[in-house]
mmCIF file of C-alpha atoms in Angstrom:
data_model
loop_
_atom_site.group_PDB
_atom_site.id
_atom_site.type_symbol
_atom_site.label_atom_id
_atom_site.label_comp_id
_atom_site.label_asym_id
_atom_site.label_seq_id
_atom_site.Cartn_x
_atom_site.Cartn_y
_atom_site.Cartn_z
ATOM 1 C CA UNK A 1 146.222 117.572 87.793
ATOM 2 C CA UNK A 2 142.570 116.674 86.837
ATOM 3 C CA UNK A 3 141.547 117.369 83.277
ATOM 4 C CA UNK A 4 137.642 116.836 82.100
ATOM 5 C CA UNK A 5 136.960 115.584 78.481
ATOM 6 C CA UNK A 6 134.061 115.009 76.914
ATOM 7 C CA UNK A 7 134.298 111.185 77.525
ATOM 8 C CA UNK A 8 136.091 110.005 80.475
ATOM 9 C CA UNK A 9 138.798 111.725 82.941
ATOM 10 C CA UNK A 10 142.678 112.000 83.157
ATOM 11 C CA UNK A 11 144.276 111.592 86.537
ATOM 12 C CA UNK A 12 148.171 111.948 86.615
ATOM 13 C CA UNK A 13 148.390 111.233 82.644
ATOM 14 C CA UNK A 14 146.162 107.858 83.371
ATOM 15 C CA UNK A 15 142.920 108.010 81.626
ATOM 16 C CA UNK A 16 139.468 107.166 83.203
ATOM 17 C CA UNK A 17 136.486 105.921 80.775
ATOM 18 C CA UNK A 18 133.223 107.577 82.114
ATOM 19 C CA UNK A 19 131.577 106.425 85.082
ATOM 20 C CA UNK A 20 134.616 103.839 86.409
ATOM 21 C CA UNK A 21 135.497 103.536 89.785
ATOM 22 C CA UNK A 22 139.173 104.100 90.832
ATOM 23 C CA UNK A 23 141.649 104.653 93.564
ATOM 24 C CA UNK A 24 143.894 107.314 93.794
ATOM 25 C CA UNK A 25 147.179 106.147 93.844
ATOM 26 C CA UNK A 26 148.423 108.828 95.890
ATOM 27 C CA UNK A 27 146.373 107.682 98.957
ATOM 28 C CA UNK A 28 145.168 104.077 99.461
ATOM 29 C CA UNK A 29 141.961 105.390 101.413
ATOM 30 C CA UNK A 30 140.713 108.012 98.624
ATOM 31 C CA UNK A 31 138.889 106.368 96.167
ATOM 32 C CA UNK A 32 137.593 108.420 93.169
ATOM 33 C CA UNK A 33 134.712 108.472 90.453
ATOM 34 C CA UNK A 34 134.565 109.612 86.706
ATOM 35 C CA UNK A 35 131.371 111.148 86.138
ATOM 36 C CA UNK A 36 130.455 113.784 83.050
ATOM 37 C CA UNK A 37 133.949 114.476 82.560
ATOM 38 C CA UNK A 38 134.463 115.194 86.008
ATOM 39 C CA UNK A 39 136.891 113.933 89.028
ATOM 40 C CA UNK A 40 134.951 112.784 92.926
ATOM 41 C CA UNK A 41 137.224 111.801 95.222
ATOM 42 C CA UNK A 42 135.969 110.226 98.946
ATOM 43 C CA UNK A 43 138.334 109.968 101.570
ATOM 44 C CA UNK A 44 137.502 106.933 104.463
ATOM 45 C CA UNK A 45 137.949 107.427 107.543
ATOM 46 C CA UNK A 46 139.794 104.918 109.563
ATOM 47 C CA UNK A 47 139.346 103.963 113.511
ATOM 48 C CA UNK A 48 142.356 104.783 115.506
ATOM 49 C CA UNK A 49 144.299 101.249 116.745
ATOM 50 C CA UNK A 50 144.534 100.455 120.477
ATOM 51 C CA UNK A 51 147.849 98.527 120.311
ATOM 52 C CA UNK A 52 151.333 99.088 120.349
ATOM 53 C CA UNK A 53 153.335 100.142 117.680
ATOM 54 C CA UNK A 54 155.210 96.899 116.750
ATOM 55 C CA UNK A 55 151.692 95.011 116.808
ATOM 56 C CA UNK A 56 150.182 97.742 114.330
ATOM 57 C CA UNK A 57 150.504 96.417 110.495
ATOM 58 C CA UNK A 58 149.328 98.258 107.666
ATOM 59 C CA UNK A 59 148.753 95.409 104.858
ATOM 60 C CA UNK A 60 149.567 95.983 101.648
ATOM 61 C CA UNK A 61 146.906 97.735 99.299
ATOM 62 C CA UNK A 62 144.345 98.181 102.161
ATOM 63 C CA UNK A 63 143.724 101.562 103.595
ATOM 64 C CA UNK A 64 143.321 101.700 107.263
ATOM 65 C CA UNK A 65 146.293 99.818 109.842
ATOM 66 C CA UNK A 66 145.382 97.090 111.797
ATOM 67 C CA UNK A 67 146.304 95.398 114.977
ATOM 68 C CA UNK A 68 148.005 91.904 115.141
ATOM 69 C CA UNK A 69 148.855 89.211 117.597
ATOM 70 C CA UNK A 70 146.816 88.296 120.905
ATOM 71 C CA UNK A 71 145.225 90.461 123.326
ATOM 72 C CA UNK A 72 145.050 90.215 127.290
ATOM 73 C CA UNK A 73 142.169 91.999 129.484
ATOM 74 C CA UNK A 74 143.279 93.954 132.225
ATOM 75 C CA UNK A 75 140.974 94.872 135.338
ATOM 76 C CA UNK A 76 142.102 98.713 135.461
ATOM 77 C CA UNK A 77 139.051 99.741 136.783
ATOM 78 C CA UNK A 78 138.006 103.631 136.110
ATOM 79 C CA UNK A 79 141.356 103.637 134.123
ATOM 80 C CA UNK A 80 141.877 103.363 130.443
ATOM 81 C CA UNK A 81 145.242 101.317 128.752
ATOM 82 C CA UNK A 82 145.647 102.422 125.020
ATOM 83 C CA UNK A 83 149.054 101.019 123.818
ATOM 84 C CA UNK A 84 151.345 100.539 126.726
ATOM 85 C CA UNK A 85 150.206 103.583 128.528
ATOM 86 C CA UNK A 86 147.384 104.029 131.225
ATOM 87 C CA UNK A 87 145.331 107.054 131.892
ATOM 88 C CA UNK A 88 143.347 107.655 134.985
ATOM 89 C CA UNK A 89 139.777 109.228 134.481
ATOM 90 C CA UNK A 90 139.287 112.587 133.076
ATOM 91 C CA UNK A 91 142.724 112.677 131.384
ATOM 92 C CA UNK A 92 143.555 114.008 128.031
ATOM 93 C CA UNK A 93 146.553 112.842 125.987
ATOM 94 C CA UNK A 94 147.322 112.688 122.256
ATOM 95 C CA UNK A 95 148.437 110.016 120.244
ATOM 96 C CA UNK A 96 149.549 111.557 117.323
ATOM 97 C CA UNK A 97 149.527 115.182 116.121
ATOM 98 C CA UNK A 98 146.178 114.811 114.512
ATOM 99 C CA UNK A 99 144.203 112.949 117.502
ATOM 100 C CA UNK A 100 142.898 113.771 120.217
ATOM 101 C CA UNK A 101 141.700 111.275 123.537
ATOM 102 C CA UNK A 102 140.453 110.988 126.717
ATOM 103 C CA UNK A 103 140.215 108.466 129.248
ATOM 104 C CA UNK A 104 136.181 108.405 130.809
ATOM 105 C CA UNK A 105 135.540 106.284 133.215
ATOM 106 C CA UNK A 106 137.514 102.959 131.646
ATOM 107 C CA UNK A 107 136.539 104.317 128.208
ATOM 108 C CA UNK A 108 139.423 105.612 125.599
ATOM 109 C CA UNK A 109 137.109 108.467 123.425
ATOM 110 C CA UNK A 110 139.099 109.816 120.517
ATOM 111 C CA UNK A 111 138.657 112.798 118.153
ATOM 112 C CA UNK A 112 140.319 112.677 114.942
ATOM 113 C CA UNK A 113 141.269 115.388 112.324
ATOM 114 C CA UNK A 114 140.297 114.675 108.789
ATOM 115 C CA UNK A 115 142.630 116.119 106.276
ATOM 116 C CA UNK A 116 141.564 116.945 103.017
ATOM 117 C CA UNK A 117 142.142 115.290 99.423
ATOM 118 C CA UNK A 118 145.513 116.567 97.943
ATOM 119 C CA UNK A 119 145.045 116.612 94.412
ATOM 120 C CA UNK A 120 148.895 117.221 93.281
ATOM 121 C CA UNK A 121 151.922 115.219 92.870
ATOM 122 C CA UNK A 122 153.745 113.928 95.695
ATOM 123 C CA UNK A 123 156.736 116.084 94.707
ATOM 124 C CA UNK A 124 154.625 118.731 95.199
ATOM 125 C CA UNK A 125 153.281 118.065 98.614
ATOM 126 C CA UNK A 126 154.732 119.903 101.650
ATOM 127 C CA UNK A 127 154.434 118.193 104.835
ATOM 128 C CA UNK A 128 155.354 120.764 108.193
ATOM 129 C CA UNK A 129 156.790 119.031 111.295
ATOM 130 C CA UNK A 130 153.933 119.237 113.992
ATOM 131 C CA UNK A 131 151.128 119.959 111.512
ATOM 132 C CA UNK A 132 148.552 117.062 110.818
ATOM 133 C CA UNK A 133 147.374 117.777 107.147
ATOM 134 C CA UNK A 134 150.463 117.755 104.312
ATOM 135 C CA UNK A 135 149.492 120.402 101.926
ATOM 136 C CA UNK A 136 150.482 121.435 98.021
ATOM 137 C CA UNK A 137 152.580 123.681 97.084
ATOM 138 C CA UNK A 138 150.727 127.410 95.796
ATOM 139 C CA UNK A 139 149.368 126.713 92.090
ATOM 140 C CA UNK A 140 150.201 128.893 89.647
ATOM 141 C CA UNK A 141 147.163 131.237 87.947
ATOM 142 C CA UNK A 142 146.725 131.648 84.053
ATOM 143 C CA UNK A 143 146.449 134.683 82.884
ATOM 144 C CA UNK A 144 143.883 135.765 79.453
ATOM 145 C CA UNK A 145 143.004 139.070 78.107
ATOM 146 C CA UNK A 146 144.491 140.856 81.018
ATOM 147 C CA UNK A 147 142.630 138.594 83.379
ATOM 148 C CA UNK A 148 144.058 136.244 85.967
ATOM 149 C CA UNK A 149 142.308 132.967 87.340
ATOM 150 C CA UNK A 150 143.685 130.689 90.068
ATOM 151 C CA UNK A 151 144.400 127.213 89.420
ATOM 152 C CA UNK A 152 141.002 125.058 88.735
ATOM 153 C CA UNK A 153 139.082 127.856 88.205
ATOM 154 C CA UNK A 154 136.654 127.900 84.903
ATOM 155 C CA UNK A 155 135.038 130.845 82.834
ATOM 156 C CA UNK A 156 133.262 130.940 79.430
ATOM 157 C CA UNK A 157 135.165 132.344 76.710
ATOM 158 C CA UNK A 158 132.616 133.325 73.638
ATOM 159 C CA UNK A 159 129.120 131.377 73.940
ATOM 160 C CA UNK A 160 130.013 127.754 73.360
ATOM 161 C CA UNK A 161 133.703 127.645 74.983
ATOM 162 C CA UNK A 162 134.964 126.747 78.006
ATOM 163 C CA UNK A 163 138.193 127.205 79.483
ATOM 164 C CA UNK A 164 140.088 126.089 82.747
ATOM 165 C CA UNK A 165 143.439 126.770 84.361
ATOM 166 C CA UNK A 166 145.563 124.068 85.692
ATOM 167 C CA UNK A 167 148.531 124.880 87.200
ATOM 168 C CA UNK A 168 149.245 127.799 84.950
ATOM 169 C CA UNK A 169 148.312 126.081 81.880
ATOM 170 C CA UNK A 170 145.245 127.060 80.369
ATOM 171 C CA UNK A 171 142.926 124.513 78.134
ATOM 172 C CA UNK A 172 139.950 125.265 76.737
ATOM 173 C CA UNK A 173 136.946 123.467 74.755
ATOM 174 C CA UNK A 174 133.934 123.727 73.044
ATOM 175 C CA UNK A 175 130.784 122.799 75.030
ATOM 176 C CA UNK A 176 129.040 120.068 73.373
ATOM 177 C CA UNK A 177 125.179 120.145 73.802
ATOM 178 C CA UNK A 178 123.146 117.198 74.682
ATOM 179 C CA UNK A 179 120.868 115.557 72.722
ATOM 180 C CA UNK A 180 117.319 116.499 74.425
ATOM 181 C CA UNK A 181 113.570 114.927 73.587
ATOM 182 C CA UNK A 182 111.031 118.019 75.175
ATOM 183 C CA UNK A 183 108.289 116.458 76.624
ATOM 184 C CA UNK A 184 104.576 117.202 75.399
ATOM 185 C CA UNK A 185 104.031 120.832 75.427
ATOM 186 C CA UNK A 186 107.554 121.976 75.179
ATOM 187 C CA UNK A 187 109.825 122.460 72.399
ATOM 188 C CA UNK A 188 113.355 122.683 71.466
ATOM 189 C CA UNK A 189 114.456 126.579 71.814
ATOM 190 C CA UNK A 190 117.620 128.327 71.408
ATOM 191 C CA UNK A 191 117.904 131.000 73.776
ATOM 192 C CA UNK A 192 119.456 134.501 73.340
ATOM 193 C CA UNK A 193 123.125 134.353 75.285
ATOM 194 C CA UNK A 194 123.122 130.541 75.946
ATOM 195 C CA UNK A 195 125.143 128.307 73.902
ATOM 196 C CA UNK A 196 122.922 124.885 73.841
ATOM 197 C CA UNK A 197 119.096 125.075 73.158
ATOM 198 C CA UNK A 198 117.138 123.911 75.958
ATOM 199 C CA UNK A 199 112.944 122.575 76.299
ATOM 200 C CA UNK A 200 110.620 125.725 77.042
ATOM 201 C CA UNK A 201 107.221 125.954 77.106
ATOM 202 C CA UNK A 202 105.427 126.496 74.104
ATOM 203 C CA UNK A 203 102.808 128.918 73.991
ATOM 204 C CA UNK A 204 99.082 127.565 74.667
ATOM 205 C CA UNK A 205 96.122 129.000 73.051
ATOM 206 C CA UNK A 206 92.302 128.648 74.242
ATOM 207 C CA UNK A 207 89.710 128.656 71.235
ATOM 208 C CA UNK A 208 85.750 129.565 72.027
ATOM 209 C CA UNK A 209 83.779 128.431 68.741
ATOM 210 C CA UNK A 210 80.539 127.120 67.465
ATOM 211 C CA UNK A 211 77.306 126.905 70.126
ATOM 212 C CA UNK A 212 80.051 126.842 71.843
ATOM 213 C CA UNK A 213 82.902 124.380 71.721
ATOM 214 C CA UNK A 214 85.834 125.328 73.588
ATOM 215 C CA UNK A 215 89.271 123.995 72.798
ATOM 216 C CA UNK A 216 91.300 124.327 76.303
ATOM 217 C CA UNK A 217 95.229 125.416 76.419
ATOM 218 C CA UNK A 218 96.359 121.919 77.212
ATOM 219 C CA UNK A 219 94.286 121.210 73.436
ATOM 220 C CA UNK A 220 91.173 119.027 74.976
ATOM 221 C CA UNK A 221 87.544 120.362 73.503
ATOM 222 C CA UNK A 222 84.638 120.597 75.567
ATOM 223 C CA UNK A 223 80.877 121.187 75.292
ATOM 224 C CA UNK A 224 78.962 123.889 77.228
ATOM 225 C CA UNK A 225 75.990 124.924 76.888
ATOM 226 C CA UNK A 226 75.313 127.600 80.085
ATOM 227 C CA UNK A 227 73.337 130.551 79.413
ATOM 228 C CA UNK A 228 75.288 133.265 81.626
ATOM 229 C CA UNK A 229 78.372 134.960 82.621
ATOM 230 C CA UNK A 230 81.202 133.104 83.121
ATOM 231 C CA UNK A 231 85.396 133.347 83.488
ATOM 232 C CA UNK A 232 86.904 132.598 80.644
ATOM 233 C CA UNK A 233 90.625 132.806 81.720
ATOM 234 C CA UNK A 234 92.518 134.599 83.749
ATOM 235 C CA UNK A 235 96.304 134.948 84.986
ATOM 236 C CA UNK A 236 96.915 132.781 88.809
ATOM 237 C CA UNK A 237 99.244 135.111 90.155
ATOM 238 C CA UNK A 238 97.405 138.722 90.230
ATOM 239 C CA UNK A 239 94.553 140.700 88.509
ATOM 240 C CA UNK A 240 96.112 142.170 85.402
ATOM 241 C CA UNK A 241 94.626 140.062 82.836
ATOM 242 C CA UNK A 242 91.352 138.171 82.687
ATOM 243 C CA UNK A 243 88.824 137.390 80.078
ATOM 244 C CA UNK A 244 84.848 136.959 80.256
ATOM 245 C CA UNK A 245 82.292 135.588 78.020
ATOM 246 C CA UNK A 246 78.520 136.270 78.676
ATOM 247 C CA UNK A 247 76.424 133.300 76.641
ATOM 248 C CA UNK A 248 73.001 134.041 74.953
ATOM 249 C CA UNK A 249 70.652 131.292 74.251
ATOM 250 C CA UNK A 250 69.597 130.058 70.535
ATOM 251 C CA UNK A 251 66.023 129.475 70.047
ATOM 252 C CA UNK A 252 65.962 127.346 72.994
ATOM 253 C CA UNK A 253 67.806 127.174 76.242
ATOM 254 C CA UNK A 254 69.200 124.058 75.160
ATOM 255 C CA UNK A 255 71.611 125.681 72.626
ATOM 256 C CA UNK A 256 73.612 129.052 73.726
ATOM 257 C CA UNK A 257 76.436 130.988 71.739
ATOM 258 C CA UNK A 258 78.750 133.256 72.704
ATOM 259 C CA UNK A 259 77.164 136.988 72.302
ATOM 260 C CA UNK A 260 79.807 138.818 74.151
ATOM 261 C CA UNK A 261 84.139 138.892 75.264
ATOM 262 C CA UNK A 262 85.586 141.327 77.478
ATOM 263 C CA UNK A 263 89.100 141.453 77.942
ATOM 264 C CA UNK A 264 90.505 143.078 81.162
ATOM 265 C CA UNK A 265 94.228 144.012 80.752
ATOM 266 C CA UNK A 266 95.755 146.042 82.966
ATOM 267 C CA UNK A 267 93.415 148.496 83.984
ATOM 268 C CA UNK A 268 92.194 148.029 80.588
ATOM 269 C CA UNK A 269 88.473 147.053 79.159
ATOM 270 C CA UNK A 270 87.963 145.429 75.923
ATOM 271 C CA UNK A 271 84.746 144.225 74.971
ATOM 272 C CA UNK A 272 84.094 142.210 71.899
ATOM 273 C CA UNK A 273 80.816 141.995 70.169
ATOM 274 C CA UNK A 274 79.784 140.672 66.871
ATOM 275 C CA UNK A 275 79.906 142.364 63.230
ATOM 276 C CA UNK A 276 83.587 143.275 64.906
ATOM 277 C CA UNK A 277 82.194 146.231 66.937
ATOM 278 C CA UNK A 278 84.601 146.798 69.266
ATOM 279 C CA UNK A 279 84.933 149.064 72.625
ATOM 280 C CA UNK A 280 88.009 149.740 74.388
ATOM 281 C CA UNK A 281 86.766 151.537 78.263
ATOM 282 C CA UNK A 282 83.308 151.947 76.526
ATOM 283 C CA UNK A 283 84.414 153.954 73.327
ATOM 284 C CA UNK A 284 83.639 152.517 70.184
ATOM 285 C CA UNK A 285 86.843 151.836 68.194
ATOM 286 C CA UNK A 286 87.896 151.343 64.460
ATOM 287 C CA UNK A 287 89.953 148.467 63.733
ATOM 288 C CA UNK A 288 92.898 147.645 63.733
ATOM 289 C CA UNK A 289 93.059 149.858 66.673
ATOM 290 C CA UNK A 290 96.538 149.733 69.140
ATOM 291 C CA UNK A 291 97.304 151.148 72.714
ATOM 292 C CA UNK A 292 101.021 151.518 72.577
ATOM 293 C CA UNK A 293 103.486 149.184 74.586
ATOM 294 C CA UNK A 294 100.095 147.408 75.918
ATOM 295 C CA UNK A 295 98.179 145.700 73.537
ATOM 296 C CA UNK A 296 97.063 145.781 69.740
ATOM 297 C CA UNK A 297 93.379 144.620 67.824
ATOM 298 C CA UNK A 298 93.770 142.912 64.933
ATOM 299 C CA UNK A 299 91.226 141.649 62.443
ATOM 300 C CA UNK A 300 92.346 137.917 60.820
ATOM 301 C CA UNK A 301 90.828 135.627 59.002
ATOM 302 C CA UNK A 302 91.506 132.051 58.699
#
């Protein structure tokens, strides 16, 4: 019975424009939304009426009954009147099939079943004597490629399609992807098994140059000067990778430059010295030089 399109909703061959309120005509107290193509239904909840039955009116279009006419107060003590009954304290009794009440000291306390939203035709509703909540009638499933899904149910077929089974019928449509702006730092991606692309991360790099100027992954430069050791990078979450610098000073302590890298991946050491001498776990190395399924040493120039 509910269909979603790209723009708007169908509800019992009515169309819905996206976003628009509605009420579902099958029930005056469900009232229903159209949001990305999709059907939400609410259901309110209406307070059960102390009166009796030929002063109960249900007004047209409204949702909940309501009592009429003019009321007289009774002294009844520790007993409760709720229509043309009275209960003593501490007894239990049942208006209709889906409430229950009990009278507590002069007070009528009620507890009532909330039945679900039906979402079929009113042909196709059963309603059991005794039972509160009418029901609809078994859907039928859709069957494709030797599969069967129940009524309502979704599944992808191929990367960008989407199919659904209502009531034995099956419909199916191609997803359309939204329009996205990535934020700074991120670009536009398509990723391997997903239909639409989606904003990912791009990848940062951290430049050391000059006496020295580093050029941070988020892209701001700084100036330091420090003659010493220090932590270039390393990874947040555990050990496995980390990179240090050790600074020399120039003529003066005022100026320093970057006389040494060592790289620590995975149980690995790489240190970097000038005139591309290299040492991988203190053995001098020849470039390009590669440790297979770890990591590789390449010489560029830009």
């Amino acid at each position: 019975m509910y269909h979603s399109y790209l723009r708007g909703c169908k509800v019992d061959k009515k169309m819905y424009k996206e976003g628009e309120n509605f009420q579902y005509s099958l029930d005056r107290c469900v009232h229903c939304e159209c949001t990305n193509g999709k059907v939400t239904c609410t259901k309110r909840a209406c307070n059960l009426v102390n009166c009796p039955k030929q002063f109960i009116k249900q007004n047209p279009g409204s949702c909940c009954p309501q009592c009429t006419g003019s009321r007289t107060v009774y002294n009844l003590k520790r007993h409760c009147l709720f229509g043309t009954h009275v209960y003593p304290s501490s007894v239990s009794f049942t208006p209709d099939i889906c409430t229950t009440c009990s009278c507590q000291e002069g007070t009528v306390i009620c507890e009532r079943k909330t039945c679900p939203v039906l979402d079929c035709h009113v042909k196709d509703v059963i309603v059991t004597a005794g039972v509160c909540c009418n029901r609809c009638k078994p859907r039928k499933k859709c069957r494709n490629n030797g599969k069967s899904y129940k009524h309502g149910e979704r599944w992808s077929r191929g990367l960008c399609y989407e199919c659904n089974c209502n009531n034995g019928v099956m419909s199916c449509s191609m997803i359309q992807c939204q329009k996205y702006k990535c934020p700074r730092n991120f670009e536009l991606k398509m990723i391997p098994g997903e239909c639409c692309p989606r904003c990912v991360e791009r990848n940062s790099i951290c430049t050391v140059f000059g006496d020295p100027h580093y050029r941070t992954f988020d892209g701001k430069i700084y100036n330091f000067q420090g003659v010493c050791r220090y932590v270039l990078t390393r990874t947040c979450y555990d050990k496995t990778f980390q990179i240090r610098v050790k600074n020399h000073a120039r003529r003066s302590a005022t100026y320093a430059w970057t006389k040494q890298a060592t790289v620590l991946f995975h149980g690995v050491r790489v240190m970097l010295r000038p005139k591309l001498k290299v040492r991988v776990d203190k053995k001098r190395v020849k470039l390009p030089h590669e440790i297979r399924d770890l990591l590789a040493i390449e010489i560029t120039w830009r």
